[in-house]
Amino acid sequence: MSIIDRPTFNGFFSSSFRHAVAAAPPLMMNNISASENMFQGSHLQNMSKSSVFLQADSDSGSDTIPTWPWFVFLTGAMGCLICSSLSHLLACHSKRCNLFFWRLDYAGISLMIVCSFFAPIYYAFYCHPFSRIFYLTSITLFGTLAIATLLVPALSAPRFRTFRASLFLAMGFFGIFPAAHSVILNWSDPNVLVSLGYELLMAVLYTTGAGFYVTRIPERWKPGAFDIAGHSHQIFHVFVVLGALAHCAATLGVMDWRRGLPACAI
């Protein structure tokens, strides 16, 4: 091809392409236009229906639900992992940093536990403001007390390892009360039971992780073999992440369930 025969570009289209489009039969142009409109229509339709955060179903009669409790959970989860990362990275700097950052790690775990309660309780008791405020206030006070307790330097000692794990588990199992209450209110709704199943899975994962944390398995069986990888603290973190994912699935389920319900009676 000579230089004269090469297509010249103007914007995104070459002159050869413009001539080809101009010479296309009208029927072909109509098909192209119809296909383009169909693609745009289907794309916008899917986008408008795909997000649980954007709007409520138009035929359900429900209001658009607030999404801030979901972001409270995400903030708590990310805050916990950030505190944990900082602790593992900087705790070895000095004795003073060791005490501070491990206490920060424990506070981050408490923060994540408290924030995990907000979304399920808020949406499950969306039309029951008294119960919603009572449970959210209770877990917030419980978490604040736990964080204040864990920030005491003396409680960072290894001999209080079981106490710290028990405190985390006690905060987590506080969720039995609002969960049972929600099931009683919505016993006939299978969506609530599915979300409850995910929450039970989360409890099992957290408890299993805490079990590794307390018993120091497997390094207690073969000291020195798991100093770099495979020790109990790493296993504990794996179960924490898995538990957070299970809770995420439960929260999205209860949000979707709430969106499908009629608006609360005034």
Tab-separated table of C-alpha atoms in Angstrom:
chain	number	residue	atom	x	y	z
A	1	MET	CA	0.000	0.000	0.000
A	2	SER	CA	1.391	3.385	-0.992
A	3	ILE	CA	1.227	6.465	1.161
A	4	ILE	CA	-1.598	7.811	-1.008
A	5	ASP	CA	-3.704	4.656	-0.474
A	6	ARG	CA	-3.340	4.635	3.308
A	7	PRO	CA	-6.471	5.748	5.199
A	8	THR	CA	-6.191	9.085	6.932
A	9	PHE	CA	-7.628	9.322	10.441
A	10	ASN	CA	-9.825	12.118	11.647
A	11	GLY	CA	-10.604	11.641	15.322
A	12	PHE	CA	-11.258	7.919	15.840
A	13	PHE	CA	-12.439	7.009	12.334
A	14	SER	CA	-10.549	6.755	9.081
A	15	SER	CA	-11.820	8.212	5.827
A	16	SER	CA	-12.100	4.698	4.375
A	17	PHE	CA	-14.389	3.695	7.241
A	18	ARG	CA	-16.572	6.767	6.707
A	19	HIS	CA	-16.947	5.972	3.010
A	20	ALA	CA	-17.875	2.374	3.834
A	21	VAL	CA	-20.523	3.499	6.286
A	22	ALA	CA	-21.923	6.004	3.809
A	23	ALA	CA	-22.189	3.301	1.150
A	24	ALA	CA	-23.864	0.758	3.440
A	25	PRO	CA	-27.435	-0.243	2.548
A	26	PRO	CA	-30.192	1.406	4.594
A	27	LEU	CA	-31.317	-1.964	5.983
A	28	MET	CA	-27.848	-2.638	7.387
A	29	MET	CA	-27.763	0.790	8.998
A	30	ASN	CA	-31.159	0.167	10.591
A	31	ASN	CA	-29.920	-3.144	11.999
A	32	ILE	CA	-26.808	-1.481	13.399
A	33	SER	CA	-28.892	1.253	14.996
A	34	ALA	CA	-31.358	-1.250	16.450
A	35	SER	CA	-28.546	-3.400	17.851
A	36	GLU	CA	-26.915	-0.379	19.421
A	37	ASN	CA	-30.163	0.738	21.034
A	38	MET	CA	-30.863	-2.784	22.281
A	39	PHE	CA	-27.382	-3.019	23.816
A	40	GLN	CA	-27.713	0.320	25.533
A	41	GLY	CA	-31.171	-0.514	26.816
A	42	SER	CA	-30.138	-3.883	28.217
A	43	HIS	CA	-26.972	-2.429	29.727
A	44	LEU	CA	-28.820	0.336	31.517
A	45	GLN	CA	-31.515	-2.067	32.636
A	46	ASN	CA	-29.004	-4.474	34.140
A	47	MET	CA	-27.085	-1.654	35.775
A	48	SER	CA	-30.230	-0.253	37.338
A	49	LYS	CA	-31.274	-3.616	38.772
A	50	SER	CA	-27.929	-5.082	39.746
A	51	SER	CA	-26.916	-2.945	42.688
A	52	VAL	CA	-28.404	-3.497	46.106
A	53	PHE	CA	-27.151	-0.069	47.123
A	54	LEU	CA	-28.851	2.108	44.507
A	55	GLN	CA	-32.580	1.671	44.729
A	56	ALA	CA	-35.445	-0.451	45.927
A	57	ASP	CA	-37.576	-2.611	43.682
A	58	SER	CA	-40.161	-0.445	42.015
A	59	ASP	CA	-42.932	-2.997	42.486
A	60	SER	CA	-42.291	-3.778	46.143
A	61	GLY	CA	-43.423	-0.456	47.549
A	62	SER	CA	-40.431	-0.211	49.868
A	63	ASP	CA	-38.334	2.844	50.462
A	64	THR	CA	-34.718	3.066	49.447
A	65	ILE	CA	-32.848	1.709	52.445
A	66	PRO	CA	-29.878	3.546	53.959
A	67	THR	CA	-26.509	2.026	53.156
A	68	TRP	CA	-24.414	3.594	55.916
A	69	PRO	CA	-24.601	0.475	58.180
A	70	TRP	CA	-22.962	-1.550	55.404
A	71	PHE	CA	-20.123	0.951	55.194
A	72	VAL	CA	-19.784	0.897	58.983
A	73	PHE	CA	-19.040	-2.818	58.690
A	74	LEU	CA	-16.556	-2.272	55.860
A	75	THR	CA	-14.831	0.492	57.824
A	76	GLY	CA	-14.539	-1.713	60.892
A	77	ALA	CA	-13.193	-4.658	58.896
A	78	MET	CA	-10.612	-2.554	57.075
A	79	GLY	CA	-9.690	-0.760	60.300
A	80	CYS	CA	-9.099	-4.097	62.010
A	81	LEU	CA	-6.864	-5.373	59.222
A	82	ILE	CA	-4.953	-2.078	59.077
A	83	CYS	CA	-4.312	-2.194	62.829
A	84	SER	CA	-3.201	-5.800	62.512
A	85	SER	CA	-0.855	-4.993	59.632
A	86	LEU	CA	0.709	-2.104	61.537
A	87	SER	CA	1.124	-4.275	64.613
A	88	HIS	CA	2.874	-7.082	62.778
A	89	LEU	CA	5.066	-4.624	60.924
A	90	LEU	CA	6.125	-2.280	63.734
A	91	ALA	CA	5.733	-4.195	67.007
A	92	CYS	CA	9.276	-5.546	66.733
A	93	HIS	CA	10.805	-2.047	66.742
A	94	SER	CA	11.159	-1.742	70.511
A	95	LYS	CA	9.578	-2.854	73.745
A	96	ARG	CA	7.521	0.325	73.905
A	97	CYS	CA	6.257	-0.146	70.343
A	98	ASN	CA	5.576	-3.795	71.059
A	99	LEU	CA	3.218	-2.947	73.912
A	100	PHE	CA	1.484	-0.167	71.997
A	101	PHE	CA	0.926	-1.914	68.689
A	102	TRP	CA	-0.291	-5.209	70.125
A	103	ARG	CA	-2.832	-3.289	72.182
A	104	LEU	CA	-3.791	-1.498	68.967
A	105	ASP	CA	-4.245	-4.896	67.336
A	106	TYR	CA	-6.644	-6.010	70.077
A	107	ALA	CA	-8.549	-2.728	69.810
A	108	GLY	CA	-8.880	-3.267	66.057
A	109	ILE	CA	-10.387	-6.710	66.606
A	110	SER	CA	-12.915	-5.222	69.027
A	111	LEU	CA	-13.722	-2.480	66.521
A	112	MET	CA	-14.433	-5.032	63.814
A	113	ILE	CA	-16.688	-7.074	66.095
A	114	VAL	CA	-18.726	-4.018	67.079
A	115	CYS	CA	-19.030	-2.720	63.510
A	116	SER	CA	-20.120	-6.163	62.311
A	117	PHE	CA	-23.300	-5.853	64.358
A	118	PHE	CA	-24.522	-2.614	62.834
A	119	ALA	CA	-25.761	-3.730	59.419
A	120	PRO	CA	-27.618	-6.943	60.411
A	121	ILE	CA	-29.267	-5.337	63.435
A	122	TYR	CA	-30.177	-2.171	61.551
A	123	TYR	CA	-31.841	-3.984	58.650
A	124	ALA	CA	-33.378	-6.825	60.678
A	125	PHE	CA	-35.047	-4.338	63.047
A	126	TYR	CA	-35.584	-1.634	60.453
A	127	CYS	CA	-39.247	-1.282	61.427
A	128	HIS	CA	-38.622	-1.825	65.164
A	129	PRO	CA	-36.711	1.289	66.254
A	130	PHE	CA	-36.715	0.493	69.979
A	131	SER	CA	-35.101	-2.923	69.514
A	132	ARG	CA	-32.687	-1.509	66.938
A	133	ILE	CA	-31.499	1.282	69.217
A	134	PHE	CA	-31.288	-1.026	72.234
A	135	TYR	CA	-29.116	-3.646	70.527
A	136	LEU	CA	-26.857	-1.142	68.761
A	137	THR	CA	-26.361	0.857	71.949
A	138	SER	CA	-25.628	-2.286	73.960
A	139	ILE	CA	-22.973	-3.630	71.593
A	140	THR	CA	-21.400	-0.177	71.259
A	141	LEU	CA	-21.075	0.148	75.041
A	142	PHE	CA	-19.807	-3.421	75.293
A	143	GLY	CA	-17.208	-2.768	72.611
A	144	THR	CA	-16.108	0.514	74.160
A	145	LEU	CA	-15.604	-1.224	77.504
A	146	ALA	CA	-13.681	-4.041	75.828
A	147	ILE	CA	-11.391	-1.636	73.964
A	148	ALA	CA	-10.735	0.357	77.141
A	149	THR	CA	-9.921	-2.867	78.986
A	150	LEU	CA	-7.614	-4.156	76.266
A	151	LEU	CA	-5.700	-0.879	76.132
A	152	VAL	CA	-4.486	-1.463	79.696
A	153	PRO	CA	-0.789	-2.382	79.290
A	154	ALA	CA	-0.889	-5.133	81.922
A	155	LEU	CA	-3.517	-7.079	79.962
A	156	SER	CA	-1.173	-7.362	76.971
A	157	ALA	CA	0.943	-9.899	78.837
A	158	PRO	CA	0.965	-13.495	77.531
A	159	ARG	CA	-0.716	-14.823	80.677
A	160	PHE	CA	-3.893	-12.915	79.723
A	161	ARG	CA	-4.069	-14.577	76.313
A	162	THR	CA	-7.090	-16.677	77.296
A	163	PHE	CA	-8.804	-13.660	78.840
A	164	ARG	CA	-8.445	-11.644	75.632
A	165	ALA	CA	-9.804	-14.465	73.493
A	166	SER	CA	-12.715	-14.954	75.903
A	167	LEU	CA	-13.533	-11.255	75.737
A	168	PHE	CA	-13.631	-11.344	71.937
A	169	LEU	CA	-15.831	-14.438	71.964
A	170	ALA	CA	-18.180	-12.892	74.527
A	171	MET	CA	-18.615	-9.859	72.296
A	172	GLY	CA	-19.258	-12.083	69.311
A	173	PHE	CA	-21.765	-14.317	71.060
A	174	PHE	CA	-23.711	-11.274	72.183
A	175	GLY	CA	-25.180	-11.547	68.696
A	176	ILE	CA	-27.199	-14.588	69.791
A	177	PHE	CA	-29.779	-12.300	71.396
A	178	PRO	CA	-30.624	-10.058	68.405
A	179	ALA	CA	-30.355	-13.064	66.072
A	180	ALA	CA	-32.884	-15.065	68.085
A	181	HIS	CA	-35.146	-12.029	68.325
A	182	SER	CA	-34.992	-11.510	64.558
A	183	VAL	CA	-35.804	-15.157	63.863
A	184	ILE	CA	-38.829	-14.964	66.157
A	185	LEU	CA	-40.091	-11.888	64.313
A	186	ASN	CA	-39.481	-13.351	60.841
A	187	TRP	CA	-39.701	-17.097	61.365
A	188	SER	CA	-41.668	-17.737	58.173
A	189	ASP	CA	-39.215	-15.885	55.913
A	190	PRO	CA	-36.547	-18.209	54.431
A	191	ASN	CA	-34.246	-15.297	53.564
A	192	VAL	CA	-33.757	-14.534	57.241
A	193	LEU	CA	-32.882	-18.161	57.927
A	194	VAL	CA	-30.317	-18.155	55.114
A	195	SER	CA	-28.648	-15.046	56.532
A	196	LEU	CA	-28.732	-16.641	59.971
A	197	GLY	CA	-26.948	-19.662	58.521
A	198	TYR	CA	-24.147	-17.431	57.267
A	199	GLU	CA	-23.911	-15.788	60.679
A	200	LEU	CA	-23.632	-19.190	62.346
A	201	LEU	CA	-20.874	-20.064	59.894
A	202	MET	CA	-19.135	-16.826	60.847
A	203	ALA	CA	-19.375	-17.762	64.538
A	204	VAL	CA	-17.886	-21.196	63.848
A	205	LEU	CA	-15.009	-19.672	61.875
A	206	TYR	CA	-14.245	-17.058	64.527
A	207	THR	CA	-14.417	-19.643	67.304
A	208	THR	CA	-12.119	-22.003	65.418
A	209	GLY	CA	-9.631	-19.200	64.840
A	210	ALA	CA	-9.736	-18.246	68.511
A	211	GLY	CA	-9.129	-21.896	69.388
A	212	PHE	CA	-5.907	-21.904	67.364
A	213	TYR	CA	-4.935	-18.576	68.940
A	214	VAL	CA	-5.362	-19.832	72.514
A	215	THR	CA	-3.963	-23.348	72.148
A	216	ARG	CA	-1.018	-22.294	69.950
A	217	ILE	CA	-1.467	-25.223	67.632
A	218	PRO	CA	0.616	-26.385	65.740
A	219	GLU	CA	3.789	-24.691	67.029
A	220	ARG	CA	3.322	-26.179	70.488
A	221	TRP	CA	3.746	-29.621	68.943
A	222	LYS	CA	6.968	-28.773	67.126
A	223	PRO	CA	8.594	-25.582	68.444
A	224	GLY	CA	10.608	-23.681	65.862
A	225	ALA	CA	9.152	-25.446	62.820
A	226	PHE	CA	6.423	-22.845	62.241
A	227	ASP	CA	8.246	-19.641	63.127
A	228	ILE	CA	7.991	-18.267	59.578
A	229	ALA	CA	4.798	-19.799	58.221
A	230	GLY	CA	1.954	-21.957	59.466
A	231	HIS	CA	1.833	-20.918	63.114
A	232	SER	CA	-1.342	-20.373	65.106
A	233	HIS	CA	-1.496	-16.602	64.729
A	234	GLN	CA	-1.455	-16.848	60.954
A	235	ILE	CA	-4.137	-19.529	61.038
A	236	PHE	CA	-6.155	-17.275	63.334
A	237	HIS	CA	-6.011	-14.454	60.779
A	238	VAL	CA	-7.119	-16.776	57.980
A	239	PHE	CA	-10.215	-17.727	59.957
A	240	VAL	CA	-10.884	-14.066	60.763
A	241	VAL	CA	-10.935	-13.188	57.064
A	242	LEU	CA	-13.159	-16.182	56.268
A	243	GLY	CA	-15.512	-15.173	59.065
A	244	ALA	CA	-15.663	-11.621	57.722
A	245	LEU	CA	-16.564	-12.955	54.265
A	246	ALA	CA	-19.346	-15.099	55.747
A	247	HIS	CA	-20.660	-12.068	57.601
A	248	CYS	CA	-20.464	-10.055	54.382
A	249	ALA	CA	-22.672	-12.618	52.631
A	250	ALA	CA	-25.152	-12.554	55.515
A	251	THR	CA	-25.296	-8.759	55.481
A	252	LEU	CA	-25.894	-8.558	51.736
A	253	GLY	CA	-28.630	-11.156	52.107
A	254	VAL	CA	-30.455	-9.265	54.841
A	255	MET	CA	-30.088	-6.010	52.896
A	256	ASP	CA	-31.672	-7.583	49.832
A	257	TRP	CA	-34.423	-9.062	52.004
A	258	ARG	CA	-35.126	-5.670	53.557
A	259	ARG	CA	-35.362	-4.043	50.133
A	260	GLY	CA	-38.057	-6.483	49.082
A	261	LEU	CA	-40.337	-5.713	52.023
A	262	PRO	CA	-43.051	-3.047	52.062
A	263	ALA	CA	-42.308	0.281	53.657
A	264	CYS	CA	-42.604	0.447	57.419
A	265	ALA	CA	-45.989	1.474	58.759
A	266	ILE	CA	-45.923	4.940	60.259
